[in-house]
Amino acid sequence: MSSAPVLIRLPGVYRPQTDSQLLAEALSATVVHQHTRVLDLFTGTGYLALAAGRAGAGSVTAVDISRRAAVTARCNAYLHRMRIDIRCGDFATSELGQFDLVLANPPYVPGPRAGTVPGSARAWDAGPDGRDLLDPLCDLLPTLLAPGGVALLVHSTLCGTDHTLRRLGTGPLDCAVVAERRVPFGPVLRSRRAWLTSRGLIAAADTGEDLVVIRATRAAAPVPVTELQCG
């Protein structure tokens, strides 16, 4: 595997970690070519958008609600001489169009606070069940994928892998877990151990969480059958 790219990161912008790397590995196993239109949601530093560009994507669009993240991603695109359409806005209300590949590393960490979270915690906190962003994303993905398009989504099993598969499966998508990795709890989860245990999300003896990458594929458009004319 090639070394990680040098990235600028403004304070408060999510630093690429194991979840970003796991998603990048799933991206590397996905066919990308000069006509592939890629959307990177919750782009942060632009780490995955840059990976898609290096993989040979024809166009890359990156979105983040954080102005600091958008500025950071623009700086990194410039630093790496890569043309990326970077937009600052809410993925759920932005007019984005359809794409052949959608990458998403949304906030998914369960936390006691519901609704909008202030400061840098907005990059990871996602409500009491960790699904404040995941559920709207699952509902929107079918409209973001062009026929034959693929979405790669990473999150922790703490917020419910089966829930995601069921929610995506209600639309025209074929879904499966394509990668998993066990990682030790970071500072945020360690600080919430008592709360997570009280909610039954972890056992008292747990020291780590499982990350998963879910691949969702939209069926390709049917090929029209030409009626044969018999003489």
mmCIF file of C-alpha atoms in Angstrom:
data_model
loop_
_atom_site.group_PDB
_atom_site.id
_atom_site.type_symbol
_atom_site.label_atom_id
_atom_site.label_comp_id
_atom_site.label_asym_id
_atom_site.label_seq_id
_atom_site.Cartn_x
_atom_site.Cartn_y
_atom_site.Cartn_z
ATOM 1 C CA MET A 1 0.000 0.000 0.000
ATOM 2 C CA SER A 2 1.332 3.458 -0.849
ATOM 3 C CA SER A 3 2.186 5.874 1.949
ATOM 4 C CA ALA A 4 -0.535 8.219 3.179
ATOM 5 C CA PRO A 5 -0.590 11.611 1.436
ATOM 6 C CA VAL A 6 0.563 14.695 3.312
ATOM 7 C CA LEU A 7 -2.542 16.613 4.346
ATOM 8 C CA ILE A 8 -3.206 20.063 5.739
ATOM 9 C CA ARG A 9 -5.757 19.982 8.566
ATOM 10 C CA LEU A 10 -7.325 23.018 10.172
ATOM 11 C CA PRO A 11 -8.294 22.763 13.886
ATOM 12 C CA GLY A 12 -11.613 20.988 14.387
ATOM 13 C CA VAL A 13 -11.482 19.075 11.079
ATOM 14 C CA TYR A 14 -11.707 15.290 11.372
ATOM 15 C CA ARG A 15 -8.337 13.586 11.050
ATOM 16 C CA PRO A 16 -8.326 10.528 8.747
ATOM 17 C CA GLN A 17 -8.209 7.445 10.949
ATOM 18 C CA THR A 18 -8.816 3.709 10.646
ATOM 19 C CA ASP A 19 -12.357 4.187 9.335
ATOM 20 C CA SER A 20 -11.081 6.451 6.542
ATOM 21 C CA GLN A 21 -8.311 3.973 5.729
ATOM 22 C CA LEU A 22 -10.729 1.032 5.666
ATOM 23 C CA LEU A 23 -12.969 2.910 3.258
ATOM 24 C CA ALA A 24 -9.978 3.809 1.092
ATOM 25 C CA GLU A 25 -9.052 0.108 0.912
ATOM 26 C CA ALA A 26 -12.603 -0.716 -0.219
ATOM 27 C CA LEU A 27 -12.293 2.046 -2.809
ATOM 28 C CA SER A 28 -9.050 0.510 -4.103
ATOM 29 C CA ALA A 29 -10.946 -2.749 -4.741
ATOM 30 C CA THR A 30 -13.612 -0.910 -6.766
ATOM 31 C CA VAL A 31 -13.372 -0.290 -10.504
ATOM 32 C CA VAL A 32 -12.761 3.421 -11.150
ATOM 33 C CA HIS A 33 -12.011 4.867 -14.580
ATOM 34 C CA GLN A 34 -11.958 8.112 -16.523
ATOM 35 C CA HIS A 35 -15.750 8.241 -16.821
ATOM 36 C CA THR A 36 -16.497 7.491 -13.139
ATOM 37 C CA ARG A 37 -18.313 10.311 -11.339
ATOM 38 C CA VAL A 38 -17.455 10.206 -7.624
ATOM 39 C CA LEU A 39 -19.162 11.898 -4.674
ATOM 40 C CA ASP A 40 -17.348 12.054 -1.315
ATOM 41 C CA LEU A 41 -19.757 12.958 1.493
ATOM 42 C CA PHE A 42 -18.480 14.275 4.850
ATOM 43 C CA THR A 43 -15.150 14.870 3.129
ATOM 44 C CA GLY A 44 -13.248 16.413 6.063
ATOM 45 C CA THR A 45 -9.671 16.861 4.868
ATOM 46 C CA GLY A 46 -10.570 15.523 1.421
ATOM 47 C CA TYR A 47 -8.635 12.302 2.083
ATOM 48 C CA LEU A 48 -11.096 10.045 0.230
ATOM 49 C CA ALA A 49 -11.773 12.547 -2.539
ATOM 50 C CA LEU A 50 -8.046 12.639 -3.221
ATOM 51 C CA ALA A 51 -7.915 8.831 -3.172
ATOM 52 C CA ALA A 52 -10.685 8.724 -5.789
ATOM 53 C CA GLY A 53 -8.806 11.216 -7.935
ATOM 54 C CA ARG A 54 -5.598 9.197 -7.697
ATOM 55 C CA ALA A 55 -7.582 6.084 -8.664
ATOM 56 C CA GLY A 56 -8.413 7.756 -11.966
ATOM 57 C CA ALA A 57 -11.961 9.051 -11.481
ATOM 58 C CA GLY A 58 -13.247 11.286 -14.248
ATOM 59 C CA SER A 59 -14.741 13.792 -11.808
ATOM 60 C CA VAL A 60 -14.838 14.119 -8.029
ATOM 61 C CA THR A 61 -17.289 16.151 -5.954
ATOM 62 C CA ALA A 62 -16.704 16.531 -2.205
ATOM 63 C CA VAL A 63 -19.215 17.865 0.339
ATOM 64 C CA ASP A 64 -18.967 18.860 3.992
ATOM 65 C CA ILE A 65 -21.220 21.002 6.166
ATOM 66 C CA SER A 66 -18.193 22.458 7.966
ATOM 67 C CA ARG A 67 -16.633 25.566 6.413
ATOM 68 C CA ARG A 68 -13.290 24.648 7.960
ATOM 69 C CA ALA A 69 -13.478 21.213 6.372
ATOM 70 C CA ALA A 70 -14.334 22.686 2.968
ATOM 71 C CA VAL A 71 -11.392 25.106 3.211
ATOM 72 C CA THR A 72 -9.126 22.262 4.343
ATOM 73 C CA ALA A 73 -10.213 20.031 1.444
ATOM 74 C CA ARG A 74 -9.655 22.872 -1.035
ATOM 75 C CA CYS A 75 -6.148 23.434 0.337
ATOM 76 C CA ASN A 76 -5.336 19.735 0.038
ATOM 77 C CA ALA A 77 -6.724 19.523 -3.500
ATOM 78 C CA TYR A 78 -4.513 22.478 -4.444
ATOM 79 C CA LEU A 79 -1.505 20.976 -2.623
ATOM 80 C CA HIS A 80 -1.892 17.721 -4.561
ATOM 81 C CA ARG A 81 -2.739 19.469 -7.846
ATOM 82 C CA MET A 82 -6.049 17.700 -8.138
ATOM 83 C CA ARG A 83 -9.253 19.144 -9.563
ATOM 84 C CA ILE A 84 -12.074 18.481 -7.087
ATOM 85 C CA ASP A 85 -15.432 20.246 -6.899
ATOM 86 C CA ILE A 86 -15.634 21.012 -3.170
ATOM 87 C CA ARG A 87 -18.922 22.259 -1.749
ATOM 88 C CA CYS A 88 -19.838 23.459 1.714
ATOM 89 C CA GLY A 89 -23.366 22.465 2.657
ATOM 90 C CA ASP A 90 -25.787 19.940 4.110
ATOM 91 C CA PHE A 91 -25.738 16.744 2.044
ATOM 92 C CA ALA A 92 -29.438 16.173 2.762
ATOM 93 C CA THR A 93 -30.577 19.467 1.228
ATOM 94 C CA SER A 94 -27.951 20.062 -1.476
ATOM 95 C CA GLU A 95 -28.763 19.485 -5.140
ATOM 96 C CA LEU A 96 -25.985 17.050 -5.987
ATOM 97 C CA GLY A 97 -27.172 14.965 -8.948
ATOM 98 C CA GLN A 98 -26.291 11.320 -9.561
ATOM 99 C CA PHE A 99 -22.944 9.571 -9.317
ATOM 100 C CA ASP A 100 -21.329 6.274 -10.240
ATOM 101 C CA LEU A 101 -19.555 5.990 -6.881
ATOM 102 C CA VAL A 102 -20.530 7.528 -3.537
ATOM 103 C CA LEU A 103 -18.133 7.419 -0.571
ATOM 104 C CA ALA A 104 -19.376 8.256 2.922
ATOM 105 C CA ASN A 105 -17.722 8.364 6.332
ATOM 106 C CA PRO A 106 -20.472 10.098 8.323
ATOM 107 C CA PRO A 107 -20.528 10.941 12.032
ATOM 108 C CA TYR A 108 -21.655 7.733 13.759
ATOM 109 C CA VAL A 109 -20.473 7.796 17.377
ATOM 110 C CA PRO A 110 -23.370 7.377 19.851
ATOM 111 C CA GLY A 111 -23.566 10.173 22.387
ATOM 112 C CA PRO A 112 -25.998 11.436 24.996
ATOM 113 C CA ARG A 113 -26.696 14.681 23.168
ATOM 114 C CA ALA A 114 -29.320 14.695 20.425
ATOM 115 C CA GLY A 115 -29.529 17.238 17.619
ATOM 116 C CA THR A 116 -26.837 19.639 16.438
ATOM 117 C CA VAL A 117 -23.555 19.250 18.300
ATOM 118 C CA PRO A 118 -21.279 22.306 18.678
ATOM 119 C CA GLY A 119 -17.584 22.464 17.872
ATOM 120 C CA SER A 120 -15.355 19.707 16.562
ATOM 121 C CA ALA A 121 -17.602 16.976 18.054
ATOM 122 C CA ARG A 122 -19.913 17.565 15.089
ATOM 123 C CA ALA A 123 -17.440 15.484 13.067
ATOM 124 C CA TRP A 124 -18.228 12.323 15.049
ATOM 125 C CA ASP A 125 -21.238 12.706 17.379
ATOM 126 C CA ALA A 126 -24.491 11.323 15.933
ATOM 127 C CA GLY A 127 -27.110 11.193 18.681
ATOM 128 C CA PRO A 128 -28.040 8.516 21.237
ATOM 129 C CA ASP A 129 -28.130 5.677 18.701
ATOM 130 C CA GLY A 130 -25.401 7.016 16.404
ATOM 131 C CA ARG A 131 -27.837 7.274 13.480
ATOM 132 C CA ASP A 132 -28.716 10.981 13.276
ATOM 133 C CA LEU A 133 -26.869 11.194 9.948
ATOM 134 C CA LEU A 134 -26.848 7.540 8.947
ATOM 135 C CA ASP A 135 -30.615 7.212 8.539
ATOM 136 C CA PRO A 136 -31.041 10.291 6.288
ATOM 137 C CA LEU A 137 -28.014 9.120 4.298
ATOM 138 C CA CYS A 138 -29.488 5.639 3.793
ATOM 139 C CA ASP A 139 -32.754 7.198 2.605
ATOM 140 C CA LEU A 140 -30.967 9.528 0.177
ATOM 141 C CA LEU A 141 -28.450 7.102 -1.338
ATOM 142 C CA PRO A 142 -30.815 5.572 -3.932
ATOM 143 C CA THR A 143 -31.358 9.031 -5.441
ATOM 144 C CA LEU A 144 -27.612 9.792 -5.480
ATOM 145 C CA LEU A 145 -26.610 6.624 -7.327
ATOM 146 C CA ALA A 146 -26.858 6.411 -11.088
ATOM 147 C CA PRO A 147 -28.010 3.048 -12.515
ATOM 148 C CA GLY A 148 -25.198 0.581 -11.870
ATOM 149 C CA GLY A 149 -23.710 2.926 -9.263
ATOM 150 C CA VAL A 150 -22.003 1.832 -6.046
ATOM 151 C CA ALA A 151 -21.936 3.377 -2.575
ATOM 152 C CA LEU A 152 -19.309 2.579 0.054
ATOM 153 C CA LEU A 153 -20.302 3.519 3.597
ATOM 154 C CA VAL A 154 -18.271 3.041 6.786
ATOM 155 C CA HIS A 155 -19.488 3.067 10.381
ATOM 156 C CA SER A 156 -19.226 1.271 13.727
ATOM 157 C CA THR A 157 -21.293 -1.753 14.612
ATOM 158 C CA LEU A 158 -22.308 0.178 17.748
ATOM 159 C CA CYS A 159 -24.899 1.996 15.643
ATOM 160 C CA GLY A 160 -26.320 -1.154 14.078
ATOM 161 C CA THR A 161 -25.034 -2.846 10.926
ATOM 162 C CA ASP A 162 -28.281 -4.767 10.414
ATOM 163 C CA HIS A 163 -30.244 -1.536 10.771
ATOM 164 C CA THR A 164 -28.240 0.003 7.928
ATOM 165 C CA LEU A 165 -28.617 -3.063 5.719
ATOM 166 C CA ARG A 166 -32.390 -3.136 6.290
ATOM 167 C CA ARG A 167 -32.775 0.581 5.665
ATOM 168 C CA LEU A 168 -30.767 0.473 2.446
ATOM 169 C CA GLY A 169 -32.508 -2.739 1.414
ATOM 170 C CA THR A 170 -35.921 -1.030 1.372
ATOM 171 C CA GLY A 171 -34.804 0.817 -1.761
ATOM 172 C CA PRO A 172 -33.484 -0.450 -5.107
ATOM 173 C CA LEU A 173 -30.093 -1.363 -3.654
ATOM 174 C CA ASP A 174 -28.240 -4.647 -3.195
ATOM 175 C CA CYS A 175 -26.235 -4.389 0.048
ATOM 176 C CA ALA A 176 -23.511 -6.345 1.802
ATOM 177 C CA VAL A 177 -20.708 -5.889 4.324
ATOM 178 C CA VAL A 178 -17.452 -6.010 2.354
ATOM 179 C CA ALA A 179 -14.872 -5.149 5.037
ATOM 180 C CA GLU A 180 -14.548 -5.304 8.823
ATOM 181 C CA ARG A 181 -11.872 -4.272 11.282
ATOM 182 C CA ARG A 182 -11.597 -4.365 15.070
ATOM 183 C CA VAL A 183 -10.130 -1.205 16.610
ATOM 184 C CA PRO A 184 -9.511 -0.198 20.238
ATOM 185 C CA PHE A 185 -11.740 2.456 21.764
ATOM 186 C CA GLY A 186 -10.464 5.960 21.217
ATOM 187 C CA PRO A 187 -10.616 8.800 23.749
ATOM 188 C CA VAL A 188 -14.262 9.657 22.997
ATOM 189 C CA LEU A 189 -15.620 6.146 23.506
ATOM 190 C CA ARG A 190 -13.422 5.572 26.537
ATOM 191 C CA SER A 191 -14.860 8.711 28.108
ATOM 192 C CA ARG A 192 -18.410 7.389 27.457
ATOM 193 C CA ARG A 193 -17.866 3.840 28.663
ATOM 194 C CA ALA A 194 -20.338 4.114 31.567
ATOM 195 C CA TRP A 195 -23.014 5.707 29.370
ATOM 196 C CA LEU A 196 -22.529 3.177 26.541
ATOM 197 C CA THR A 197 -22.711 0.308 29.044
ATOM 198 C CA SER A 198 -25.884 1.703 30.616
ATOM 199 C CA ARG A 199 -27.533 1.751 27.182
ATOM 200 C CA GLY A 200 -26.438 -1.810 26.424
ATOM 201 C CA LEU A 201 -24.291 -0.725 23.477
ATOM 202 C CA ILE A 202 -21.151 -2.307 24.951
ATOM 203 C CA ALA A 203 -20.306 -4.775 27.686
ATOM 204 C CA ALA A 204 -18.402 -3.527 30.721
ATOM 205 C CA ALA A 205 -15.311 -5.510 29.680
ATOM 206 C CA ASP A 206 -15.241 -4.292 26.056
ATOM 207 C CA THR A 207 -12.121 -2.449 24.965
ATOM 208 C CA GLY A 208 -12.797 -2.009 21.259
ATOM 209 C CA GLU A 209 -15.366 -1.645 18.493
ATOM 210 C CA ASP A 210 -15.855 -3.181 15.068
ATOM 211 C CA LEU A 211 -15.881 -1.010 11.962
ATOM 212 C CA VAL A 212 -17.672 -2.155 8.814
ATOM 213 C CA VAL A 213 -17.768 -1.020 5.222
ATOM 214 C CA ILE A 214 -21.119 -1.577 3.537
ATOM 215 C CA ARG A 215 -21.323 -1.712 -0.231
ATOM 216 C CA ALA A 216 -24.667 -0.777 -1.783
ATOM 217 C CA THR A 217 -25.179 -1.283 -5.511
ATOM 218 C CA ARG A 218 -27.975 0.074 -7.635
ATOM 219 C CA ALA A 219 -29.066 -2.215 -10.465
ATOM 220 C CA ALA A 220 -27.968 -1.192 -13.923
ATOM 221 C CA ALA A 221 -30.572 0.120 -16.320
ATOM 222 C CA PRO A 222 -32.115 -2.696 -18.388
ATOM 223 C CA VAL A 223 -30.835 -3.021 -21.930
ATOM 224 C CA PRO A 224 -33.712 -2.457 -24.359
ATOM 225 C CA VAL A 225 -34.543 -5.468 -26.453
ATOM 226 C CA THR A 226 -34.789 -4.703 -30.130
ATOM 227 C CA GLU A 227 -37.748 -6.431 -31.729
ATOM 228 C CA LEU A 228 -36.666 -8.633 -34.599
ATOM 229 C CA GLN A 229 -38.509 -8.167 -37.830
ATOM 230 C CA CYS A 230 -39.132 -11.412 -39.669
ATOM 231 C CA GLY A 231 -39.398 -11.287 -43.469
#
